[in-house]
Structure formats: structure tokens, C-alpha cells
Coordinates of C-alpha atoms in Angstrom, one line a residue:
X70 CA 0.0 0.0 0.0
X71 CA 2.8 2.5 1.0
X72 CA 4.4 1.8 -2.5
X73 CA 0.9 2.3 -4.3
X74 CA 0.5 5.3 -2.8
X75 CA 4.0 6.8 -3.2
X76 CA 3.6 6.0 -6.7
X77 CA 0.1 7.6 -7.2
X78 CA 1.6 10.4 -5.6
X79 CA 4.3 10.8 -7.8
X80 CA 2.2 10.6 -10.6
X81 CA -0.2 13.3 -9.1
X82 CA 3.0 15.4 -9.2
X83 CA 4.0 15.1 -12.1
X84 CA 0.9 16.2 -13.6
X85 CA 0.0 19.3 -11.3
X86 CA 4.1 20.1 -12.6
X87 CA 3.3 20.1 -16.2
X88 CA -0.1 21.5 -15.7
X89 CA 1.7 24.4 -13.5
X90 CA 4.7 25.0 -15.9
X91 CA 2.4 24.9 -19.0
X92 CA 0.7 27.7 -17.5
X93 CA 3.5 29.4 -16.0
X94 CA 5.3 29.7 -19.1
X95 CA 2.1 31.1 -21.2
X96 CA 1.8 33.5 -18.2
X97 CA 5.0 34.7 -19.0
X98 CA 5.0 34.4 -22.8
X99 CA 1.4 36.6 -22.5
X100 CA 3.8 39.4 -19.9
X101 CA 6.5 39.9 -22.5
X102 CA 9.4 37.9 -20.2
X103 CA 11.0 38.3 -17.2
X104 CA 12.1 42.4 -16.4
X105 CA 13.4 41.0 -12.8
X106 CA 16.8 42.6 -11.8
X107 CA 19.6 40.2 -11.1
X108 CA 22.9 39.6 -11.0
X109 CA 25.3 36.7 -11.3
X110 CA 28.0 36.1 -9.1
X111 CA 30.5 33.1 -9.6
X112 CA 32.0 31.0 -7.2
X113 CA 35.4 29.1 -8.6
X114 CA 35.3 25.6 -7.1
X115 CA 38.9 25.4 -7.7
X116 CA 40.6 21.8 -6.0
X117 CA 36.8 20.9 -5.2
X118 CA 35.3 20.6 -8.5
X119 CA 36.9 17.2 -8.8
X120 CA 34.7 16.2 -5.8
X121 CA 32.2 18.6 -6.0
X122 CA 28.4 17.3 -6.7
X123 CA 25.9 20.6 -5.9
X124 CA 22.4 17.8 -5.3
X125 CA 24.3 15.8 -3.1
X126 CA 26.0 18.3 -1.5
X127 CA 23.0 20.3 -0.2
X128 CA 20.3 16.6 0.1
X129 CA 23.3 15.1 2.6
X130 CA 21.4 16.3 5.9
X131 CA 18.1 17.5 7.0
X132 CA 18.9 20.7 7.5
X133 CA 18.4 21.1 3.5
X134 CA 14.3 20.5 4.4
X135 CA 14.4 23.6 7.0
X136 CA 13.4 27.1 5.8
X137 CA 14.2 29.1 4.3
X138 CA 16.3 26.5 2.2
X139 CA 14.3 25.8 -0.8
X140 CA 15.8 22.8 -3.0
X141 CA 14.4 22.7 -6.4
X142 CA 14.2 19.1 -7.2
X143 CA 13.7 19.8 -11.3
X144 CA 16.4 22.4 -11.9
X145 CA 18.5 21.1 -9.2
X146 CA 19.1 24.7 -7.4
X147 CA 19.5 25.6 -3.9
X148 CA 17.1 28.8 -3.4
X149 CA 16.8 30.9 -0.4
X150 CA 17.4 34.8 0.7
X151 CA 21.2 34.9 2.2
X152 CA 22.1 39.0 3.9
X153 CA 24.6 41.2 1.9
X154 CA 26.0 41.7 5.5
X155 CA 26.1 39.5 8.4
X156 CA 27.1 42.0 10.8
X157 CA 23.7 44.6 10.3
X158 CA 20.6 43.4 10.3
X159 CA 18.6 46.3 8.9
X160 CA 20.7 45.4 5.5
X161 CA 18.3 43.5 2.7
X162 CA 18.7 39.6 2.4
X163 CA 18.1 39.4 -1.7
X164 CA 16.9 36.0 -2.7
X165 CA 19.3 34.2 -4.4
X166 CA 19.7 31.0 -6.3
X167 CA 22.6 28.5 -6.6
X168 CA 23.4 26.6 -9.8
X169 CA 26.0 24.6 -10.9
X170 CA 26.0 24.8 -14.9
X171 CA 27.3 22.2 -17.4
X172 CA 28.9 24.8 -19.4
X173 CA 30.9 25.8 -15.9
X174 CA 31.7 22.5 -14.3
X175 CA 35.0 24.4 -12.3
X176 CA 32.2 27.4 -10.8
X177 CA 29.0 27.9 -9.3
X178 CA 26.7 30.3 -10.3
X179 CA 24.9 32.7 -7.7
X180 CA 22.0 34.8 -9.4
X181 CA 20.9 37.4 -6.9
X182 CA 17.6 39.2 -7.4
X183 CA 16.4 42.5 -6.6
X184 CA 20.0 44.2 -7.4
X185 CA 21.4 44.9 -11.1
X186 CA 24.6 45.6 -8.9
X187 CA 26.8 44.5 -5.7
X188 CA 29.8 46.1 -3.8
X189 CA 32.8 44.1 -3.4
X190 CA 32.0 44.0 0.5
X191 CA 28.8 42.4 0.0
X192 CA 29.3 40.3 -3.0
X193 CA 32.3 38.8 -0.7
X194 CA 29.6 38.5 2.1
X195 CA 27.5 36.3 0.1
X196 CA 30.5 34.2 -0.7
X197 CA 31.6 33.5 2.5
X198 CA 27.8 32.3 3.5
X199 CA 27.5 29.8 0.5
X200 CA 31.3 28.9 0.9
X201 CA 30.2 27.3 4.5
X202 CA 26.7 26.0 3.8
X203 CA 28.7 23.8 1.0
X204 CA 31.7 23.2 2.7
X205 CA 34.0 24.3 -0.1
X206 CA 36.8 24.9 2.4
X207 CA 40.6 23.7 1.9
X208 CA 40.0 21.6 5.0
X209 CA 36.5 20.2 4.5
X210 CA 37.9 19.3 0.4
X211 CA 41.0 17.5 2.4
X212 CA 38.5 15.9 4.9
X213 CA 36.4 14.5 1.7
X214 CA 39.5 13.3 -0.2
X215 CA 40.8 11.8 3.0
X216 CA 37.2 10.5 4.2
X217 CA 36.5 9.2 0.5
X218 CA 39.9 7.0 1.3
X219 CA 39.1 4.8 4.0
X220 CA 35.8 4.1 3.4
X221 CA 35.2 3.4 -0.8
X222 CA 31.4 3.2 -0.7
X223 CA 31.3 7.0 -0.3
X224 CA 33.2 8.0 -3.0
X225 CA 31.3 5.5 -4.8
X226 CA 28.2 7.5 -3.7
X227 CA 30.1 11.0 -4.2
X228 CA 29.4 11.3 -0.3
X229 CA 31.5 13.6 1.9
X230 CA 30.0 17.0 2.3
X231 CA 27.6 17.3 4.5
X232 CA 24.6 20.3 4.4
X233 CA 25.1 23.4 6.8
X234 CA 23.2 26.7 7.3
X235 CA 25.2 30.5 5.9
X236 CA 26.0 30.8 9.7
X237 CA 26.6 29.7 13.0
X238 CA 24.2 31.2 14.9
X239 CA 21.6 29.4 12.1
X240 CA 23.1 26.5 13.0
X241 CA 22.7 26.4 16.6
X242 CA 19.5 27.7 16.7
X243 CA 18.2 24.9 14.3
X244 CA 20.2 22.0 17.0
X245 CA 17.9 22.7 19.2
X246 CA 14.7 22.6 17.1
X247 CA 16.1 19.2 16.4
X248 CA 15.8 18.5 20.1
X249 CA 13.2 16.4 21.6
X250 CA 10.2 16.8 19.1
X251 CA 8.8 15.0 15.9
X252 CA 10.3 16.0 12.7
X253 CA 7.0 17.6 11.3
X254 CA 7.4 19.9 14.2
X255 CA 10.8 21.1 13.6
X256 CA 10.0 21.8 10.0
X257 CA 7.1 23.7 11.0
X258 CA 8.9 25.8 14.0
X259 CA 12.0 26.5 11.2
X260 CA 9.4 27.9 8.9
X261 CA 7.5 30.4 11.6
X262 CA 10.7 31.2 12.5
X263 CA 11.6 32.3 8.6
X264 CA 7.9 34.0 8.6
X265 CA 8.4 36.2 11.7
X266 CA 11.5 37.5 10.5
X267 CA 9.4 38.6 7.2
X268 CA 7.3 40.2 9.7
X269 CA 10.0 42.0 11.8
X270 CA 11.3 43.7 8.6
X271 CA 7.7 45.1 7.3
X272 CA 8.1 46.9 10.4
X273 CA 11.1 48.0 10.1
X274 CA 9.8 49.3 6.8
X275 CA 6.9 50.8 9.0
X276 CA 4.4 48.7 7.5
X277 CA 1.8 46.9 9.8
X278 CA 2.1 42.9 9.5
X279 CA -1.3 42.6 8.6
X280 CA -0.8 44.7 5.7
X281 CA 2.4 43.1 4.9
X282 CA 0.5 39.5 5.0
X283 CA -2.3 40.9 2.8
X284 CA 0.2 41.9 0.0
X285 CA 1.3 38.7 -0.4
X286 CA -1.1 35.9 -1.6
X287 CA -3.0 34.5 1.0
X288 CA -3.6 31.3 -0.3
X289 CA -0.3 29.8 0.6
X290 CA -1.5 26.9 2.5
X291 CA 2.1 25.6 2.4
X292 CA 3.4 28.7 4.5
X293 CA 0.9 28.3 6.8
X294 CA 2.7 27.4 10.3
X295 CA -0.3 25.2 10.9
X296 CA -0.1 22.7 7.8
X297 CA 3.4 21.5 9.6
X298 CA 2.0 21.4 13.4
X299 CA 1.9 17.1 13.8
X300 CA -1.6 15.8 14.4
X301 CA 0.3 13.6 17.3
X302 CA 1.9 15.4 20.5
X303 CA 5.7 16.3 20.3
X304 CA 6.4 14.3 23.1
X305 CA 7.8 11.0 22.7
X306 CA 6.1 8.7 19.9
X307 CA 3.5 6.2 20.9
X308 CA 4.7 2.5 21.1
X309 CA 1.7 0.7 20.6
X310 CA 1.4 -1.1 17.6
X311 CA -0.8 0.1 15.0
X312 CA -2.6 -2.6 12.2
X313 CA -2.4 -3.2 9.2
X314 CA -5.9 -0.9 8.9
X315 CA -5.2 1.7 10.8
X316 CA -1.5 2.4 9.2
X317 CA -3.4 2.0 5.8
X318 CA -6.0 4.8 6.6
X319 CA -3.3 7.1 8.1
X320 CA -0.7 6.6 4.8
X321 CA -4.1 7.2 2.8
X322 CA -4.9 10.6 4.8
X323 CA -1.4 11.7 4.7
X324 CA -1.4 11.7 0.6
X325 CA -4.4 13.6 0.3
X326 CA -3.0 16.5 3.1
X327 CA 0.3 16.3 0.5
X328 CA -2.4 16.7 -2.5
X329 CA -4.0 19.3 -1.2
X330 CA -1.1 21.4 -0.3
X331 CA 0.8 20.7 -3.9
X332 CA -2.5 22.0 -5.3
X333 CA -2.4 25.0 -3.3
X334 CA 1.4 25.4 -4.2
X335 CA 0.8 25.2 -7.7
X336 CA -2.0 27.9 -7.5
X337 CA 0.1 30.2 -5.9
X338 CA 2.6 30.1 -8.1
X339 CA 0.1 31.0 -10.7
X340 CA -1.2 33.6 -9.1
X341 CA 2.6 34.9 -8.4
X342 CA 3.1 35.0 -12.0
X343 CA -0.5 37.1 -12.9
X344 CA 0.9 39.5 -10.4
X345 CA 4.2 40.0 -11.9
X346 CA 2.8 40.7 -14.9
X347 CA 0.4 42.9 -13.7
X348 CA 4.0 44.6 -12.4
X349 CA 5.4 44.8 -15.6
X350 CA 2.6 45.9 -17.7
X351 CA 1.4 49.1 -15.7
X352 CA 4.0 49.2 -12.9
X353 CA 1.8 49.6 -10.1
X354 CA -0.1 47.1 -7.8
X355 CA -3.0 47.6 -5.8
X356 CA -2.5 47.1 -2.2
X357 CA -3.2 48.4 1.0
X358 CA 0.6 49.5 1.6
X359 CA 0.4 53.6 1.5
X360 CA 2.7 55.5 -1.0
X361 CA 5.6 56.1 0.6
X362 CA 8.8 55.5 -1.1
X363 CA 10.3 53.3 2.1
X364 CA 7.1 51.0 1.6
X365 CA 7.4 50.5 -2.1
X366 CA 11.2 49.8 -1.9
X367 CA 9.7 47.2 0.7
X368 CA 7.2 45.4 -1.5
X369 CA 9.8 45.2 -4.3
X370 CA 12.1 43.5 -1.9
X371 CA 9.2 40.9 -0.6
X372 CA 8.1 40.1 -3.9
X373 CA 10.4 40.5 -7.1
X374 CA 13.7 40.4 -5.4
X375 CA 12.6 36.7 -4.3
X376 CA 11.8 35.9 -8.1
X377 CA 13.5 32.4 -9.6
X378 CA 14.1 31.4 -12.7
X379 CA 12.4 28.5 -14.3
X380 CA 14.3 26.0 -16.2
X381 CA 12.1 23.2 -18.0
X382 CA 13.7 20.2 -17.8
X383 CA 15.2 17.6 -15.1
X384 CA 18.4 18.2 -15.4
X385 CA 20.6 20.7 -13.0
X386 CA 20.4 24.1 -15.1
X387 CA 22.7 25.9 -17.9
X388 CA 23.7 29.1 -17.6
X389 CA 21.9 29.9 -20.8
X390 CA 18.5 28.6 -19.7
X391 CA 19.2 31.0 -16.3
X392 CA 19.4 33.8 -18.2
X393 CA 16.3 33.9 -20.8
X394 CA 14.1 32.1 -17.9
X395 CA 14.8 35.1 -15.4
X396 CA 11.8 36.3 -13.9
X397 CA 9.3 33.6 -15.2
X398 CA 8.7 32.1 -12.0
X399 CA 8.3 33.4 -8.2
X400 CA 9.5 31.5 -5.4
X401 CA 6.7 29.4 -3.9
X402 CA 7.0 30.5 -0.3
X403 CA 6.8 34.3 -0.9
X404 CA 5.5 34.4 2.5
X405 CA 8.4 33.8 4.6
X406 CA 11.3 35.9 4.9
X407 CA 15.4 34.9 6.1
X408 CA 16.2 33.0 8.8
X409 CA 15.7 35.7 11.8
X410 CA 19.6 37.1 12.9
X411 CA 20.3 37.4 16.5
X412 CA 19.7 40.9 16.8
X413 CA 16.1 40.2 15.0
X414 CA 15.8 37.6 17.7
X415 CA 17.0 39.6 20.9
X416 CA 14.4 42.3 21.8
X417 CA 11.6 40.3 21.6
X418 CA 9.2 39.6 24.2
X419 CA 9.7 35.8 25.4
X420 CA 5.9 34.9 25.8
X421 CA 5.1 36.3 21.8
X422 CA 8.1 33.8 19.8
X423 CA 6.9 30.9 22.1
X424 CA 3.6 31.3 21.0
X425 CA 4.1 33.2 17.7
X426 CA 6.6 30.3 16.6
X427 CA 5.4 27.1 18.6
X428 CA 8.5 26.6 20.6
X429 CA 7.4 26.1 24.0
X430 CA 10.1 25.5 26.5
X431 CA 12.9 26.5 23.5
X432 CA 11.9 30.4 23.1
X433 CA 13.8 30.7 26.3
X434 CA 17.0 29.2 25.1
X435 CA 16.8 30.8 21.4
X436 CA 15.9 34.1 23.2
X437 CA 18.7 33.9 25.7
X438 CA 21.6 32.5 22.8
X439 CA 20.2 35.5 20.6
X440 CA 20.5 38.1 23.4
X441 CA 23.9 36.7 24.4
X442 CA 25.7 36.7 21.1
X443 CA 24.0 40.6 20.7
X444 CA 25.6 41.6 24.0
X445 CA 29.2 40.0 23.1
X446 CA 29.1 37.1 25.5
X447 CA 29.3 34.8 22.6
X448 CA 31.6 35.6 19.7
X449 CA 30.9 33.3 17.2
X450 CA 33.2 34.7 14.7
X451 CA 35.9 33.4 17.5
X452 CA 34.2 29.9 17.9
X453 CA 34.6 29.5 14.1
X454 CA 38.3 30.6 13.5
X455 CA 38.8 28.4 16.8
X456 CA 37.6 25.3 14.1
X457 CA 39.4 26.1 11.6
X458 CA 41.9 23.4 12.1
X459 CA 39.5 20.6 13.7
X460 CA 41.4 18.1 16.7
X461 CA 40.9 16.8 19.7
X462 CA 42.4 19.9 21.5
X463 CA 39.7 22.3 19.9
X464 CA 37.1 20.5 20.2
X465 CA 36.9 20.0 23.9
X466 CA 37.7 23.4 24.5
X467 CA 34.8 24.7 21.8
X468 CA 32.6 21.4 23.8
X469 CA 33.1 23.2 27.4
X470 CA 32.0 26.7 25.9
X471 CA 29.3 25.5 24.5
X472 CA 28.1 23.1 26.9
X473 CA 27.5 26.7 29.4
X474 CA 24.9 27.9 26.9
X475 CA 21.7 27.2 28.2
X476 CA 20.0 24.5 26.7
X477 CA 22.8 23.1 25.0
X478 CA 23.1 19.2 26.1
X479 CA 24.8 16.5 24.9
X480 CA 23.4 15.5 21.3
X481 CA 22.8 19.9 20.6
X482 CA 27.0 20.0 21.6
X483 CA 27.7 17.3 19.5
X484 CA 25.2 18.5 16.4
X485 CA 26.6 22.0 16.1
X486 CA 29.9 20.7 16.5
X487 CA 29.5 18.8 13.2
X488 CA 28.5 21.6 12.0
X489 CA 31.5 23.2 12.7
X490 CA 33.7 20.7 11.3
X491 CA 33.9 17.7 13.6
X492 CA 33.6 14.7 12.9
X493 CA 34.8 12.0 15.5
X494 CA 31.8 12.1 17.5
X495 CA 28.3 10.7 16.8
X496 CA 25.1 12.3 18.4
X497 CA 23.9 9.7 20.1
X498 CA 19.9 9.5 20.3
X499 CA 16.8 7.1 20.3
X500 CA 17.4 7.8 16.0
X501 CA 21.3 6.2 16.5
X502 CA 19.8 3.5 18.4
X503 CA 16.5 2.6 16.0
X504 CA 19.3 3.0 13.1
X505 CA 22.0 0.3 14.9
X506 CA 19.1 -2.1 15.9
X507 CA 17.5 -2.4 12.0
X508 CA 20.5 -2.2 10.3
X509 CA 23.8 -4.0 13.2
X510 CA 21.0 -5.8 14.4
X511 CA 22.4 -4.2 17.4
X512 CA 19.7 -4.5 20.8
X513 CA 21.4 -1.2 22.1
X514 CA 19.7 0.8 25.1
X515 CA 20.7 4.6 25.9
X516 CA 23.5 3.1 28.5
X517 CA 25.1 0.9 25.8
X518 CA 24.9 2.6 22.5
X519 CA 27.8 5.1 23.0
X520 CA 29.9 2.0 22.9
X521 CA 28.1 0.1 20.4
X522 CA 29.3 3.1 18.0
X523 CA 32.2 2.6 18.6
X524 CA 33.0 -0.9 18.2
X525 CA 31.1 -0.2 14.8
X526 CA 32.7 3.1 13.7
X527 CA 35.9 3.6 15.4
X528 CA 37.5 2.4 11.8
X529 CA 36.7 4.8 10.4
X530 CA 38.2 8.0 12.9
X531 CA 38.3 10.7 12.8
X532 CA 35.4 10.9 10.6
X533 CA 33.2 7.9 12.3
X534 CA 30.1 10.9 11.8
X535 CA 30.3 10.3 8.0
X536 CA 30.6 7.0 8.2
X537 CA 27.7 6.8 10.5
X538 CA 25.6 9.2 8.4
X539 CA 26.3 8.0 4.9
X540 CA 24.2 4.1 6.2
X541 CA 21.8 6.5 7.7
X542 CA 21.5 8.7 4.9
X543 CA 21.2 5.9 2.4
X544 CA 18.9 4.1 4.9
X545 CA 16.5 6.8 4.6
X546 CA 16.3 6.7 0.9
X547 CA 15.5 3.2 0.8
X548 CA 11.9 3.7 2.4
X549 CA 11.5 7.1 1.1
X550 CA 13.1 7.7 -2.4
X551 CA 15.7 9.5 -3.3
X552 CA 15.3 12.4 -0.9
X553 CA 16.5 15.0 -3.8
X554 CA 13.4 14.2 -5.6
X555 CA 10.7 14.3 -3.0
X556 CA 8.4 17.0 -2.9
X557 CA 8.7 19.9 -0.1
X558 CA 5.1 18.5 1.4
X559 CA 6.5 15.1 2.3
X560 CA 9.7 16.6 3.9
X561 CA 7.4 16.0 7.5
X562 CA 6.7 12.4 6.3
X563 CA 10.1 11.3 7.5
X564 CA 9.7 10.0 10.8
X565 CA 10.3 7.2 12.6
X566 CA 7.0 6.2 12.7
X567 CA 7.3 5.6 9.2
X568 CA 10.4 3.1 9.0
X569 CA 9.4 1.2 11.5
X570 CA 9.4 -2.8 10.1
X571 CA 6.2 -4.7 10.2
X572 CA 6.4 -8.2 11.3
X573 CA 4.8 -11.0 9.4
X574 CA 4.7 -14.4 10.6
X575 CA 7.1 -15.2 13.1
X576 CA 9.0 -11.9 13.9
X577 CA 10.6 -11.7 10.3
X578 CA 11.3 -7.8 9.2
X579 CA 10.0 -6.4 5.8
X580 CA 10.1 -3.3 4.6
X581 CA 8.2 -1.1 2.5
X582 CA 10.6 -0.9 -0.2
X583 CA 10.5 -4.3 -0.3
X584 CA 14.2 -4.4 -0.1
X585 CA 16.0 -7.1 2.0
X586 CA 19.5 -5.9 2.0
X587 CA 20.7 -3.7 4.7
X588 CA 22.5 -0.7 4.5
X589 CA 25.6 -0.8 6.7
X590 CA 29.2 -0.4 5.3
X591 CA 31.8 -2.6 4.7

């Protein structure tokens, strides 16, 4: 049934894709073309190229899934808005797409949108931000080449790099919405998070937020915090068994919540495009924003700055098909805006971004990192030049620092420290012990598993992390597909709920992939 139904639902995606494009394009055809401003910056790959794969570079980790990333499964491009300055807030966050062309294998391509221009400081800001969420450092290429070495399956796989956010505190922020919740949640908290900050800047603009959200389309279902809340409670997943009839009606409701919202996507991308053209053909929209100067630069920078262009074909995009599709589509999730910066984060009220964002007990902890790093008590530029040669040394010094941030634990230490760069030590959770048990056939417990790992992937130091991820990674993509393909609404499908085996007969394991052959290394 789970097969059926992940095939009906590709086929249901297929066709709202060529009924959306099909329209798209005569929506653009009908508006004379793209008029979006945008300019390309390139990004020599220089020793990495030989290593370098763009879709398996970004679709390594979840933090891909978490807005405001936005992988484009068709043109293979990473999409989201990145700021022109990391150090001031009030500076614009363009939207901006990554593309790796065939005509440039040794660069990347940035477009940026909004701007027909960038100053050397900011064009070197925007660098530095997609430099680290691709790990195209000296030191992470060596740690590939070296990784790739002892363990042949991942170059085999092209495996190595692993996804990050454009910065630290990004990064630490999204550790502990990984923390103690279903995934569905942490998608959805990501994403309020992203849609506050949109938010925060109409008023800096000195726009209301309810006129902000009524210049935008309203019928983005997918933006809607609610669509990602899970139907079950965050807490710790029921282990009661379910039938064969119950798991069949839940798989069955869960496609048609995905239908819905892929129906809803696909109209608002339509209705994106009639508004651009109603942009370019009189230059004027009606909305409720008053006349201001401020307020139009504003709605220019919510709506055609984060513009994408559409490439019509499966393959990762030429350069060529970037530049005469500019402007033909808008990104989907026009109503979110960058992931919110510390200084964003640190003035507001504790009680509004629990409730606002559905964090519960983790507004404290975000709020209190947020304020600390404002008021200099944690540098993080000094916590990343302290990584910038990865050993045992740093990493228990950067451990103890982190480890007197509250709310940082164990497994949110160990997370952003892979972040950073290292890789000797595996976050340790009820996921490492599901993963050892189906594929080591290891009965580990929470007091045994630390060692379990390292009977299994001590080989492999100092990068037993990879090692561990690339079975888990590959694991995942057995039940779900390949996880560069899937569909933005299914991202909260991946659970553990979903992978667990159902017996048959006398306690013998089959999955829904139908695949019998495990996933560990050799």
C-alpha cells in the first residue's frame, strides 16, 4: 500500500508540474518575459570541482528541508534569501539561487535578485555564506579526499560533504529545534521562524504585519505554520502497535493533506506569475501599503527580489536557460522571509516567539543565545576561527564553551559541533539506536549505544560521523526515495514512525521498499 500510494503520488506530481509549468510559461509568454533585476556572481570551485556534486552536497542532511532552504528538485538549485551583510541586520537579504551549470563544471553560479549591482564587501559577504553552507573549504575538500579514502562506498556514492546553514548562529538555533520533538514539528517551527522574521522587517519598513500578509497571496496553504504542526503530540512517539488498517488509513490521509497542499502550491505560483505581470505591464499594484517611497522599496524586496528562474527540464540548469528564464517564476514560499539574525531575535518579548513560533520550553533558550551573542558574550566569529583546524584539542575546549549555553546538552554540543567541522563524535539519540538495531542488528539501550558506535565506527576516525551518516542517509532513501526528488510537502513524512518494520509471521522484518539488504558499510 505504501508503494501504491508513493507512486500515485508521484504521478499526481508530475501532472500538477506540467499543468503548473504549461501555465507558468504562457503567463509569461502573455507578460513579455522576465524584467526581474539580477545579477550573477561566480563561485570558482577550484581543487573541489573534482569532488564537487551541488544535489548531493545540499540533500546530505536535513537541515536542507528547514526554511528558508528551498531545493528545487527539477532544476537542481538551492534557493533561499542569504544577507549582503552578516554584521547589520537592517541590511536586505536578496533572494538568491545556486546553480552549478554544465557549461561551468570548475564554478557555481549565484543569481541574486532585486540588485542589477553589488559592492565588493557584499558580493564577498554572500561568498563567504555559500562557501560554508557547501563546505567548499581547503579543509573540508581534504577531509572529503581523506574520508573518501578509508571508506570506498562513499566516493562511490560521491558522499563527503555534509549540508550546513550560511552561519553559525543558524546553525545552533536549528540544534535545538532538532531537540526532543517529531520532525514535522521542527519543520514547522523552522518555517514560523523564517515568517516572523518577514514580519520584523515590514516593520522596520513601518508597515503593519497585517498589511504586509495581505500583499502577499493568502492562499499559501504551504506557509501556513499550521499545515506542519503534527496531528500527534511532540512528546515522545506512541509505542503501541498500529494494524495493518489503521497504518493503511493514516498513509491514505497523509497523501491527500500532501495533494491538497501541492494544489495549493501550484496555485500560488500562478497567481505569483499574474501578479508579476500585472507589475510589468502598468507598474503599479493595488494594495493596502500607503505611498511612501520606504514602503514601495519594501514590497519590491518581498516580492520580485525573491523571483526564480524556471528551467524546464530535469536536469541541473545551464547558464543559458538562467538567463532567458529570469523572472518567469516566483518562489513558492513568498510568505516567509530569512532565517531571523540574532539581533532580529533579541528584543523580543519571550511569551510572543513561544507562542508566535510554537516553541514552547525553546523560546527561552533561542531568546537567551540571541541576546547573548548581541551583548558580546558569545563571539561566534571566534568559535569559528577556533575550528578552523578541527582536533581533539579544539574540540573540547569549543565542547566546554558551548556546553555553558543554556539549553545546550549533549546531542545539541555534538550537532553543532559537526557543523563546525567535527567529525569523530556521533550524536547519540533514540534515531542512532533505531538506526543500529535495523541495520547491526544491534539491541542497544541509551546506556550501551555510546559504545556500540564505537566498536562499529571507530574504523573509520576521525570521521566515524560520516561513516555513521552516509548508512543513515542511504537508509533513509531506501523507504522514502531519493530524498533529492521528494516533494517539499512530504519533507514531514520522515519519521520514525514511518520506518518502523512490520512483522509478518514469526517476527521476520519487511520493509516497504521491499528491499531485504541492509545498508551498513563494509
Amino acid at each position: 500500500l505504501f508503494k501504491f500510494i508513493c507512486w500515485q503520488r508521484r504521478d499526481e506530481m508530475e501532472s500538477l508540474q506540467e499543468e503548473r509549468d504549461a501555465k507558468i510559461k504562457a503567463a509569461a509568454d502573455g507578460g513579455g518575459g522576465g524584467s526581474y533585476r539580477s545579477v550573477v556572481v561566480e563561485l570558482p570551485l577550484g581543487d573541489a570541482a573534482a569532488t564537487f556534486n551541488l544535489e548531493k552536497a545540499v540533500c546530505s542532511h536535513g537541515l536542507f528541508m528547514m526554511a528558508p532552504n528551498h531545493w528545487d528538485p527539477l532544476t537542481k538549485t538551492l534557493q533561499r534569501p542569504l544577507r549582503l551583510d552578516s554584521d547589520d541586520a537592517s541590511v536586505s537579504s536578496p533572494f538568491v539561487r545556486i546553480c552549478h551549470p554544465f557549461e561551468s563544471p570548475h564554478s557555481l553560479q549565484i543569481r541574486v535578485f532585486g540588485t542589477d549591482s553589488l559592492s565588493p564587501q557584499h558580493q564577498n559577504s554572500l561568498l563567504v555564506q555559500v562557501r560554508r553552507m557547501l563546505r567548499l573549504s581547503l579543509s573540508e575538500e581534504m577531509n572529503v579526499r581523506e574520508f573518501q579514502k578509508i571508506c570506498g562506498e562513499a566516493k562511490e556514492r560521491g558522499f563527503g560533504r555534509v549540508f550546513r546553514s550560511p552561519t553559525l548562529f543558524e546553525d545552533m538555533v536549528k540544534c535545538i529545534l532538532l531537540c526532543n520533538c517529531q520532525w514535522s514539528r521542527t519543520l514547522s517551527m523552522a518555517m514560523a521562524l523564517c515568517e516572523l522574521q518577514l514580519e520584523l522587517q515590514c516593520r522596520s519598513y513601518g508597515a503593519s504585519v497585517s498589511e504586509a500578509d495581505n500583499s502577499i497571496n493568502s492562499r499559501s496553504s504551504i506557509a501556513e505554520t499550521l499545515d506542519f504542526v503534527p496531528k500527534t503530540p511532540a512528546g515522545k512517539e506512541s509505542k503501541k502497535k498500529l494494524g495493518v488498517h489503521k497504518s493503511s488509513t493514516n498513509l491514505v490521509s497523509r497523501f491527500l493533506e500532501t495533494k491538497v497542499e501541492v494544489e495549493a502550491d501550484a496555485d500560488v505560483r500562478i497567481d505569483c506569475v499574474e501578479m508579476s505581470e500585472c507589475l510589468q505591464g502598468t507598474g503599479k499594484l493595488n494594495t493596502t501599503f500607503p505611498s511612501s517611497t520606504k514602503e514601495k522599496d519594501f514590497y519590491e524586496q518581498c516580492n520580485s527580489c525573491q523571483t526564480s528562474s524556471k528551467i524546464y527540464k530535469a536536469e541541473p540548469c545551464s547558464l543559458s536557460d538562467i538567463q532567458t528564464a529570469e523572472g518567469i517564476e516566483l518562489y513558492p514560499y513568498n510568505k516567509i522571509g530569512n532565517f531571523p539574525s540574532p539581533r532580529e531575535l533579541a528584543s523580543l518579548d519571550e511569551k510572543f516567539l513561544a507562542k508566535r513560533c510554537n516553541l514552547g520550553y525553546r523560546a527561552s533558550r533561542i531568546l537567551k543565545l540571541a541576546q547573548s551573542v548581541v551583548e558580546g558574550r558569545i563571539q561566534l566569529r571566534q568559535l569559528e576561527e577556533a575550528c578552523s583546524e578541527p582536533n581533539l584539542n579544539n574540540y573540547n575546549k569549543l565542547a566546554e564553551q558551548l556546553k555553558e549555553i543554556d539549553g545546550f546538552g549533549p546531542i545539541t554540543c555534538a550537532n553543532v559541533l559537526m557543523c563546525m567541522g567535527f567529525y569523530h563524535v556521533i550524536p547519540t539519540d533514540s534515531e542512532t539506536i533505531r538506526h543500529l538495531n535495523q541495520v547491526h542488528s544491534r539491541n542497544s539501550t541509551i546506556q550501551t549505544v555510546q559504545r556500540h558506535v564505537e566498536a562499529i565506527y571507530g574504523k573509520y576516525a576521525p570521521f566515524q560521523f560520516l561513516a555513521y551518516w552516509l548508512e543513515v542517509w542511504h537508509f533513509y532513501e531506501e523507504w522514502f526515495g531519493k530524498l533529492s526528488e521528494m516533494p517539499q510537502s512530504d519533507y514531514k513524512l520522515i519519521t520514525a514512525s514511518n520506518m518502523r518494520p512490520r512483522m509478518s509471521g514469526k517476527s521476520k522484518r519487511t520493509r516497504r521498499s521491499g528491499k531485504s539488504k541492509r545498508t551498513k558499510i563494509s
